[in-house]
Short mmCIF file of C-alpha atoms in Angstrom, two decimals:
data_model
loop_
_atom_site.label_atom_id
_atom_site.label_comp_id
_atom_site.label_asym_id
_atom_site.label_seq_id
_atom_site.Cartn_x
_atom_site.Cartn_y
_atom_site.Cartn_z
CA LYS U 29 -27.85 -23.30 29.08
CA VAL U 30 -24.68 -21.84 27.56
CA LEU U 31 -25.26 -23.55 24.22
CA GLU U 32 -28.85 -22.35 24.12
CA ASN U 33 -27.96 -18.75 25.00
CA PRO U 34 -24.23 -17.91 25.22
CA GLY U 35 -25.12 -14.31 26.04
CA SER U 36 -26.49 -15.47 29.41
CA VAL U 37 -22.97 -15.83 30.84
CA ILE U 38 -21.76 -12.46 29.51
CA VAL U 39 -21.78 -9.58 32.01
CA TYR U 40 -23.44 -6.30 30.97
CA ASP U 41 -23.17 -2.89 32.60
CA ARG U 42 -26.08 -0.59 33.41
CA SER U 43 -26.10 0.95 29.94
CA GLY U 44 -26.48 -2.49 28.34
CA ALA U 45 -22.92 -2.62 27.02
CA ILE U 46 -20.78 -5.71 27.52
CA ASP U 47 -18.40 -5.45 30.49
CA VAL U 48 -15.29 -6.82 28.75
CA GLU U 49 -13.19 -7.44 31.86
CA ARG U 50 -15.94 -8.97 34.04
CA SER U 51 -17.05 -11.25 31.18
CA GLU U 52 -13.81 -13.24 31.05
CA GLU U 53 -15.25 -16.10 33.11
CA GLY U 54 -18.25 -16.24 30.80
CA VAL U 55 -15.95 -16.37 27.77
CA GLU U 56 -14.19 -19.37 29.32
CA LEU U 57 -17.54 -21.13 29.91
CA ILE U 58 -18.56 -20.49 26.30
CA HIS U 59 -15.21 -21.88 25.14
CA GLN U 60 -15.66 -25.04 27.18
CA ALA U 61 -19.26 -25.50 25.98
CA GLY U 62 -18.15 -25.10 22.35
CA GLN U 63 -15.42 -27.70 22.76
CA ALA U 64 -17.86 -30.12 24.39
CA LEU U 65 -20.30 -29.62 21.51
CA LYS U 66 -17.56 -30.34 18.98
CA VAL U 67 -16.63 -33.56 20.80
CA ALA U 68 -20.28 -34.65 20.82
CA ILE U 69 -20.71 -33.95 17.09
CA ASP U 70 -17.49 -35.80 16.20
CA ALA U 71 -18.48 -38.78 18.36
CA ALA U 72 -21.92 -39.03 16.75
CA GLU U 73 -20.45 -38.85 13.23
CA THR U 74 -17.55 -41.27 13.71
CA GLU U 75 -19.08 -44.01 15.84
CA GLY U 76 -21.19 -45.31 12.95
CA GLY U 77 -24.89 -46.06 12.63
CA ILE U 78 -25.60 -42.72 10.97
CA HIS U 79 -28.17 -44.56 8.82
CA LEU U 80 -30.21 -45.30 11.94
CA ARG U 81 -32.98 -42.81 12.62
CA ALA U 82 -32.01 -42.24 16.27
CA VAL U 83 -28.38 -41.53 15.45
CA SER U 84 -29.33 -39.40 12.47
CA ASP U 85 -31.75 -37.36 14.57
CA THR U 86 -29.07 -36.84 17.21
CA VAL U 87 -26.62 -35.51 14.63
CA LYS U 88 -29.27 -33.17 13.19
CA THR U 89 -30.11 -31.86 16.66
CA LEU U 90 -26.43 -31.25 17.47
CA SER U 91 -25.92 -29.55 14.10
CA ALA U 92 -28.91 -27.25 14.65
CA THR U 93 -27.62 -26.43 18.13
CA SER U 94 -24.20 -25.65 16.68
CA THR U 95 -25.66 -23.34 14.01
CA LYS U 96 -27.73 -21.38 16.54
CA PHE U 97 -24.85 -21.27 19.04
CA CYS U 98 -22.36 -19.98 16.45
CA GLY U 99 -24.79 -17.34 15.19
CA SER U 100 -25.18 -15.98 18.72
CA LEU U 101 -21.43 -16.20 19.27
CA ALA U 102 -20.67 -14.24 16.08
CA ARG U 103 -23.04 -11.47 17.16
CA ILE U 104 -21.35 -11.27 20.58
CA VAL U 105 -17.90 -11.06 18.98
CA VAL U 106 -18.92 -8.31 16.53
CA THR U 107 -20.68 -6.38 19.32
CA VAL U 108 -17.53 -6.51 21.45
CA MET U 109 -15.42 -5.33 18.50
CA GLU U 110 -17.77 -2.41 17.84
CA GLN U 111 -17.81 -1.43 21.48
CA LEU U 112 -14.04 -1.59 21.94
CA SER U 113 -13.40 0.32 18.72
CA LYS U 114 -15.73 3.10 19.79
CA GLU U 115 -14.16 3.28 23.26
CA VAL U 116 -10.59 3.41 21.93
CA CYS U 117 -11.31 5.98 19.21
CA SER U 118 -13.23 8.27 21.58
CA ASN U 119 -10.42 8.21 24.13
CA SER U 120 -8.93 11.71 24.40
CA ASP U 121 -5.38 10.30 24.26
CA SER U 122 -5.98 8.80 20.83
CA MET U 123 -7.78 11.77 19.27
CA VAL U 124 -5.78 13.72 16.69
CA GLY U 125 -5.26 17.42 17.49
CA LYS U 126 -4.95 20.23 14.97
CA ASN U 127 -1.41 21.05 16.05
CA ASP U 128 -0.11 17.47 16.15
CA ASN U 129 2.82 16.75 13.83
CA HIS U 130 3.11 13.53 11.84
CA SER U 131 5.20 11.74 14.49
CA ILE U 132 2.64 12.46 17.23
CA ILE U 133 -0.27 11.38 15.03
CA ALA U 134 1.55 8.16 14.06
CA ARG U 135 2.20 7.43 17.76
CA LYS U 136 -1.46 8.02 18.65
CA ILE U 137 -2.63 5.69 15.89
CA ARG U 138 -0.16 2.99 17.03
CA GLU U 139 -1.26 3.29 20.66
CA ALA U 140 -4.94 3.13 19.70
CA GLN U 141 -4.23 0.06 17.58
CA ARG U 142 -2.39 -1.68 20.43
CA SER U 143 -5.12 -0.84 22.93
CA PHE U 144 -7.85 -2.15 20.63
CA GLN U 145 -6.00 -5.35 19.82
CA ALA U 146 -4.99 -6.02 23.44
CA SER U 147 -8.62 -5.69 24.55
CA LEU U 148 -9.74 -8.15 21.87
CA LEU U 149 -7.26 -10.84 22.89
CA SER U 150 -9.46 -12.05 25.76
CA TYR U 151 -12.18 -12.86 23.19
CA ILE U 152 -9.96 -14.82 20.83
CA LYS U 153 -11.29 -18.04 22.37
CA LEU U 154 -14.74 -17.27 20.96
CA ILE U 155 -13.29 -16.96 17.47
CA GLU U 156 -11.48 -20.28 18.00
CA ILE U 157 -14.83 -21.93 18.72
CA LEU U 158 -16.35 -20.38 15.58
CA ALA U 159 -13.43 -21.76 13.56
CA LEU U 160 -13.93 -25.16 15.18
CA LEU U 161 -17.70 -25.46 14.74
CA LYS U 162 -18.61 -23.23 11.81
CA PRO U 163 -15.57 -21.94 9.87
CA ASP U 164 -17.78 -20.61 7.04
CA ILE U 165 -19.05 -17.87 9.38
CA LEU U 166 -15.55 -16.48 9.95
CA PRO U 167 -15.27 -14.43 6.70
CA ALA U 168 -18.30 -12.34 7.78
CA VAL U 169 -16.76 -11.73 11.22
CA ARG U 170 -13.41 -10.92 9.60
CA ASP U 171 -15.08 -8.44 7.24
CA ALA U 172 -16.83 -6.77 10.18
CA TYR U 173 -13.49 -6.48 12.00
CA SER U 174 -11.67 -4.96 9.02
CA GLU U 175 -14.50 -2.50 8.43
CA LEU U 176 -14.31 -1.35 12.06
CA VAL U 177 -10.55 -0.79 11.73
CA ALA U 178 -11.03 1.12 8.46
CA GLU U 179 -13.67 3.36 10.02
CA GLY U 180 -11.99 3.73 13.40
CA ILE U 181 -8.32 3.09 14.16
CA MET U 182 -7.18 3.72 10.57
CA SER U 183 -10.04 5.91 9.42
CA LYS U 184 -9.93 8.31 6.51
CA LYS U 185 -9.98 11.25 8.91
CA ARG U 186 -6.91 9.98 10.80
CA MET U 187 -4.98 9.09 7.64
CA LYS U 188 -5.82 12.40 6.01
CA ALA U 189 -4.62 14.28 9.11
CA TYR U 190 -1.40 12.24 9.20
CA PHE U 191 -0.48 12.72 5.54
CA ALA U 192 -1.44 16.41 5.62
CA SER U 193 0.93 16.91 8.57
CA LEU U 194 3.97 15.49 6.75
CA PRO U 195 6.83 18.01 6.23
CA GLY U 196 6.38 18.49 2.49
CA ARG U 197 2.56 18.29 2.55
CA THR U 198 2.74 16.49 -0.80
CA SER U 199 -0.73 14.97 -0.46
CA VAL U 200 -2.22 18.44 -0.01
CA LYS U 201 -0.16 20.12 -2.72
CA LEU U 202 -0.99 17.60 -5.42
CA ALA U 203 -4.68 17.74 -4.49
CA HIS U 204 -4.72 21.57 -4.70
CA ASP U 205 -2.17 21.93 -7.45
CA ASP U 206 -2.95 25.46 -8.53
CA LYS U 207 -2.65 27.01 -5.07
CA PHE U 208 1.04 26.39 -4.52
CA ASP U 209 4.25 27.98 -5.73
CA ALA U 210 5.61 26.58 -8.95
CA LEU U 211 7.80 27.56 -11.85
CA PRO U 212 6.96 30.79 -13.67
CA GLY U 213 4.30 30.02 -16.25
CA ARG U 214 3.56 26.58 -14.73
CA SER U 215 0.82 26.49 -12.12
CA SER U 216 1.81 23.06 -10.83
CA ALA U 217 3.36 21.53 -7.72
CA SER U 218 4.71 18.73 -9.92
CA VAL U 219 8.42 18.68 -10.81
CA THR U 220 7.87 16.57 -13.92
CA HIS U 221 8.60 18.13 -17.32
CA ASP U 222 8.46 16.74 -20.81
CA LEU U 223 11.83 16.08 -22.41
CA SER U 224 11.12 18.87 -24.91
CA GLU U 225 10.98 21.41 -22.04
CA TYR U 226 14.48 20.73 -20.72
CA PRO U 227 17.24 23.13 -21.78
CA PRO U 228 19.64 21.80 -24.42
CA VAL U 229 23.13 20.99 -23.15
CA SER U 230 25.71 23.53 -24.24
CA LEU U 231 29.06 22.23 -25.45
CA ARG U 232 30.74 25.25 -23.85
CA SER U 233 29.05 25.03 -20.45
CA SER U 234 28.11 21.99 -18.41
CA ASN U 235 25.68 24.00 -16.28
CA PRO U 236 23.39 26.23 -18.31
CA PRO U 237 21.95 29.04 -16.14
CA GLU U 238 18.33 28.37 -17.11
CA ALA U 239 18.51 24.73 -15.93
CA SER U 240 18.60 25.43 -12.18
CA ALA U 241 15.12 27.01 -12.08
CA MET U 242 13.37 24.02 -13.59
CA MET U 243 15.34 21.17 -12.04
CA LYS U 244 13.69 21.22 -8.63
CA PRO U 245 14.20 18.15 -6.45
CA VAL U 246 11.18 16.07 -5.54
CA ASN U 247 9.91 16.02 -1.99
CA VAL U 248 11.08 12.68 -0.58
CA GLU U 249 10.63 13.60 3.09
CA ASP U 250 6.98 12.60 3.01
CA ILE U 251 7.69 9.24 1.41
CA GLU U 252 10.49 8.43 3.86
CA ALA U 253 8.41 9.43 6.90
CA ALA U 254 5.30 7.52 5.78
CA LEU U 255 7.26 4.35 5.04
CA ALA U 256 9.11 4.52 8.36
CA GLU U 257 6.08 5.32 10.53
CA MET U 258 3.16 3.63 8.80
CA LEU U 259 4.54 0.34 7.46
CA PRO U 260 5.18 -1.06 11.00
CA LEU U 261 1.55 -0.24 11.79
CA ILE U 262 0.39 -2.10 8.68
CA ALA U 263 2.63 -5.06 9.57
CA ARG U 264 1.12 -5.21 13.06
CA GLU U 265 -2.40 -5.14 11.62
CA ALA U 266 -1.54 -8.05 9.30
CA TYR U 267 0.04 -9.96 12.21
CA PHE U 268 -2.97 -9.48 14.48
CA THR U 269 -5.50 -10.34 11.75
CA ALA U 270 -3.65 -13.60 11.06
CA ALA U 271 -3.42 -14.42 14.78
CA LEU U 272 -7.02 -13.47 15.59
CA PHE U 273 -8.55 -15.55 12.80
CA GLY U 274 -6.03 -18.40 12.78
CA LEU U 275 -4.77 -17.82 9.24
CA SER U 276 -1.14 -18.84 9.62
CA SER U 277 -0.98 -22.38 11.00
CA ARG U 278 2.41 -24.02 10.37
CA HIS U 279 0.81 -27.40 9.57
CA LEU U 280 -1.15 -26.38 6.48
CA ASP U 281 -0.22 -27.39 2.96
CA GLY U 282 0.94 -24.84 0.39
CA ARG U 283 -2.45 -24.43 -1.26
CA GLN U 284 -4.25 -23.76 2.03
CA LYS U 285 -1.53 -21.33 3.12
CA LYS U 286 -2.03 -19.41 -0.12
CA ARG U 287 -5.81 -19.27 0.43
CA ASN U 288 -5.30 -18.07 4.00
CA PHE U 289 -2.84 -15.40 2.86
CA GLU U 290 -5.33 -14.15 0.28
CA ALA U 291 -8.02 -14.03 2.99
CA ALA U 292 -5.71 -12.07 5.31
CA LYS U 293 -4.68 -9.76 2.45
CA LYS U 294 -8.29 -9.00 1.56
CA SER U 295 -9.04 -8.14 5.19
CA VAL U 296 -5.97 -5.96 5.78
CA ASP U 297 -6.36 -4.29 2.37
CA ASN U 298 -9.77 -3.12 3.53
CA SER U 299 -8.46 -2.10 6.97
CA SER U 300 -5.63 -0.05 5.43
CA GLN U 301 -7.49 1.29 2.39
CA TYR U 302 -7.03 4.94 3.37
CA PHE U 303 -3.32 4.49 4.06
CA ARG U 304 -2.89 3.12 0.54
CA TYR U 305 -5.07 5.91 -0.91
CA TYR U 306 -2.91 8.69 0.54
CA MET U 307 0.31 6.76 0.00
CA THR U 308 -0.38 6.57 -3.73
CA ARG U 309 -0.91 10.32 -3.71
CA ILE U 310 2.45 11.20 -2.12
CA CYS U 311 4.15 8.76 -4.52
CA GLY U 312 2.92 10.86 -7.45
CA ILE U 313 0.38 8.35 -8.74
CA ALA U 314 -2.50 9.86 -10.70
CA SER U 315 -6.09 9.21 -9.66
CA GLU U 316 -8.07 6.69 -11.66
CA MET U 317 -10.41 8.17 -14.25
CA ASP U 318 -13.46 6.89 -12.38
CA ALA U 319 -12.14 7.76 -8.91
CA GLU U 320 -14.46 9.62 -6.56
CA GLY U 321 -13.60 12.93 -4.95
CA LYS U 322 -10.66 15.19 -5.77
CA LYS U 323 -8.69 14.05 -8.81
CA VAL U 324 -4.90 14.10 -8.47
CA LYS U 325 -2.55 14.53 -11.41
CA GLY U 326 0.41 12.18 -11.62
CA ASP U 327 4.03 13.25 -11.14
CA ALA U 328 6.28 10.90 -13.11
CA MET U 329 9.53 12.16 -11.57
CA LEU U 330 8.14 11.75 -8.05
CA SER U 331 6.98 8.24 -8.99
CA LEU U 332 10.47 7.37 -10.23
CA VAL U 333 12.08 8.44 -6.94
CA ALA U 334 9.28 6.78 -4.93
CA SER U 335 10.07 3.50 -6.72
CA ILE U 336 13.66 3.71 -5.49
CA HIS U 337 12.61 4.37 -1.88
CA LEU U 338 9.98 1.62 -1.97
CA ASN U 339 12.60 -0.77 -3.28
CA GLU U 340 14.90 0.12 -0.37
CA SER U 341 12.12 -0.21 2.22
CA MET U 342 11.48 -3.80 1.08
CA ASP U 343 14.75 -4.83 2.72
CA GLY U 344 13.31 -4.32 6.21
CA TYR U 345 10.48 -6.80 5.66
CA ILE U 346 12.30 -9.88 4.41
CA ASP U 347 11.79 -12.97 6.58
CA ARG U 348 15.48 -13.85 6.93
CA HIS U 349 15.01 -16.08 9.97
CA LYS U 350 12.16 -18.09 8.41
CA LYS U 351 10.13 -17.99 11.63
CA GLY U 352 6.92 -18.88 9.84
CA GLY U 353 3.46 -18.38 11.32
CA ASP U 354 1.91 -14.96 11.93
CA HIS U 355 5.28 -13.20 11.75
CA SER U 356 6.07 -14.47 8.26
CA LEU U 357 2.55 -13.75 7.03
CA SER U 358 2.70 -10.14 8.25
CA LEU U 359 6.07 -9.57 6.54
CA ALA U 360 4.73 -11.16 3.35
CA TYR U 361 1.75 -8.83 3.45
CA VAL U 362 3.92 -5.71 3.79
CA ARG U 363 6.09 -6.88 0.90
CA ALA U 364 2.96 -7.40 -1.20
CA THR U 365 1.79 -3.88 -0.30
CA ILE U 366 5.16 -2.40 -1.30
CA LEU U 367 5.14 -4.36 -4.56
CA ASP U 368 1.63 -3.12 -5.38
CA LEU U 369 2.78 0.47 -4.86
CA ARG U 370 5.91 -0.14 -6.92
CA LYS U 371 3.89 -1.49 -9.82
CA LYS U 372 1.79 1.68 -9.79
CA VAL U 373 4.69 4.12 -9.58
CA ASP U 374 6.65 2.22 -12.23
CA LYS U 375 3.62 2.24 -14.51
CA GLN U 376 3.23 6.01 -13.97
CA TRP U 377 6.84 6.70 -14.94
CA VAL U 378 6.85 4.21 -17.83
CA ILE U 379 3.81 5.95 -19.38
CA TRP U 380 5.79 9.21 -19.28
CA VAL U 381 8.83 7.49 -20.87
CA GLU U 382 6.70 6.07 -23.69
CA ASP U 383 5.30 9.54 -24.40
CA GLN U 384 8.83 10.96 -24.59
CA ILE U 385 9.91 8.18 -26.95
CA LYS U 386 7.06 9.17 -29.27
CA TRP U 387 8.35 12.76 -29.24
CA ILE U 388 11.93 11.57 -29.90
CA ARG U 389 10.79 9.44 -32.83
CA SER U 390 8.98 12.45 -34.33
CA ASN U 391 12.48 13.85 -35.03
CA PRO U 392 11.74 17.37 -33.72
CA GLY U 393 13.73 20.23 -35.25
CA VAL U 394 15.26 18.12 -38.04
CA PRO U 395 14.57 19.59 -41.52
CA LEU U 396 13.43 17.22 -44.28
CA ASN U 397 16.77 17.45 -46.08
CA GLY U 398 18.60 17.02 -42.79
CA LYS U 399 21.00 19.89 -43.43
CA ARG U 400 22.09 22.08 -40.55
CA ALA U 401 20.16 19.95 -38.10
CA GLY U 402 23.03 20.30 -35.67
CA ILE U 403 22.72 18.32 -32.48
CA PHE U 404 19.20 16.89 -32.50
CA ALA U 405 16.87 18.62 -30.05
CA SER U 406 16.07 15.33 -28.32
CA VAL U 407 19.74 14.35 -27.98
CA ALA U 408 20.69 17.79 -26.63
CA ARG U 409 17.99 17.67 -23.94
CA PHE U 410 18.42 14.09 -22.73
CA PRO U 411 21.52 14.85 -20.58
CA SER U 412 19.58 17.64 -18.82
CA TYR U 413 16.87 15.16 -17.96
CA LEU U 414 19.44 12.72 -16.56
CA ASP U 415 20.90 15.54 -14.46
CA HIS U 416 17.41 16.21 -13.09
CA VAL U 417 16.95 12.51 -12.30
CA PHE U 418 20.18 12.49 -10.28
CA ILE U 419 19.21 15.71 -8.46
CA CYS U 420 15.90 14.12 -7.45
CA CYS U 421 17.47 10.78 -6.48
CA LYS U 422 20.00 12.53 -4.25
CA ALA U 423 17.38 14.69 -2.51
CA GLY U 424 17.40 14.09 1.23
CA ARG U 425 20.55 11.97 1.05
CA SER U 426 24.09 12.64 2.18
CA LYS U 427 26.19 14.81 -0.12
CA ASP U 428 28.44 11.92 -1.16
CA HIS U 429 25.48 9.66 -2.04
CA SER U 430 25.50 8.50 -5.64
CA PRO U 431 22.38 6.57 -6.76
CA ASN U 432 23.06 3.37 -8.67
CA LEU U 433 20.16 3.28 -11.10
CA ALA U 434 21.59 0.23 -12.88
CA LYS U 435 20.56 -1.93 -9.89
CA ILE U 436 16.88 -1.15 -10.41
CA LYS U 437 15.81 -3.16 -13.45
CA VAL U 438 12.77 -1.11 -14.45
CA VAL U 439 14.62 2.21 -14.24
CA SER U 440 17.71 0.89 -16.03
CA TYR U 441 15.67 -0.77 -18.80
CA TYR U 442 13.56 2.27 -19.66
CA LEU U 443 16.42 4.77 -19.52
CA GLN U 444 18.24 2.52 -21.98
CA LYS U 445 15.06 2.37 -24.06
CA MET U 446 15.01 6.19 -24.25
CA ALA U 447 18.68 6.22 -25.26
CA SER U 448 17.96 3.59 -27.93
CA ALA U 449 15.15 5.79 -29.28
CA LEU U 450 17.66 8.63 -29.69
CA PHE U 451 19.91 6.44 -31.86
CA ALA U 452 16.90 5.09 -33.76
CA SER U 453 15.80 8.66 -34.50
CA LEU U 454 19.27 9.55 -35.81
CA ASN U 455 19.38 6.44 -37.97
CA GLU U 456 15.88 7.05 -39.31
CA CYS U 457 16.74 10.63 -40.30
CA ALA U 458 19.91 9.46 -42.02
CA GLU U 459 18.07 6.83 -44.07
CA ARG U 460 14.93 8.69 -45.14
CA GLU U 461 14.65 9.60 -48.83
CA THR U 462 14.37 13.36 -48.34
CA THR U 463 17.68 13.62 -46.43
CA ASP U 464 20.72 14.76 -48.35
CA GLN U 465 22.72 11.52 -48.50
CA GLN U 466 26.09 13.27 -48.53
CA TYR U 467 25.16 15.11 -45.33
CA ALA U 468 23.77 11.89 -43.87
CA SER U 469 26.95 10.01 -44.67
CA ASN U 470 29.46 12.66 -43.55
CA VAL U 471 27.64 14.14 -40.57
CA MET U 472 24.73 12.07 -39.25
CA ARG U 473 26.40 8.70 -39.48
#
């Protein structure tokens, strides 16, 4: 009876919805029936005589029963997920209010996530049976689960409300760039400037008066808050996905573990798609050319500082105790998410650096004969840029904090590359045919 119609042992309320609590006994019966079916299939296949018509017919009958049973089971599981997601998201305690700050919104999302996941735990036995009898049906169930999370617990509306409530409102400012205060003559919320726009360093003064207006610090409050409040939520989602769909068994070989991690990553990537969308925005990453909706301009300086904070946040998600299982998989997923963001912010800043190197190599302000070039415009402005970098890196830190950029390979490498371009520009000007060689020899060299 249970194999023919597993829904017959599930309890429904008057509205036709599944009564999750009262159906626990039915879930146990379905679990037992599924195990018995697996034993019967294994016995028929391993005892031999499969070439005999009677044995072959028995195996075919059991296989057909298994296919029908698992199809019904998958529909029950997805129905329960849909129902629980709707109930949790419509709960007044989990609904985001207009006056809620980012901490309250983050707490509401966490509580909704826990409630949803706790309710699903009693149905994990059904997923175990699906994995036992028909593992190829699990990806569809997993996709349905991740879609429900993306449209419910971690929906675009919730993520948008959370990121818009952050102290600096970076996600809003960069999306509506022309409506916020900025430097005179620059209708932009971005703090990034081309090297040519920085004031030249004066030999008589280490702090030129015009520098303070342009060297605004980046807003790191939003990045710090989002990493502290949202990454644990993402880690929990990865942990639960791995546990629910059995993706982190300790007894698998390396190749299977990698496949399972990729499956979990695909699922959680979809579940957390709106978190990553708004996170890229507050990290100063420009929208893709073919992106839908509001286009966001990149902020290279914000991306540089975001890279540093992302690098620091990685430390909290290293599996030092080598626990393995779901715990290790969830930490690995968060590290992969951080690395993906770091690649994007580093790329954003590196593109800016390459553009500045092109300007440096154009030898701006240097006459053809080289005479009276003075301190090259690019050389005179580079220290101002470095000052701005340090101002931004120290934003939100203690007064005695001194950022060690040499520890971050990408930052260190490309700053050195800019410095090398300055020397290459000087050498090029000294060697070109139009330059007065006496001036080149006595002054430039």
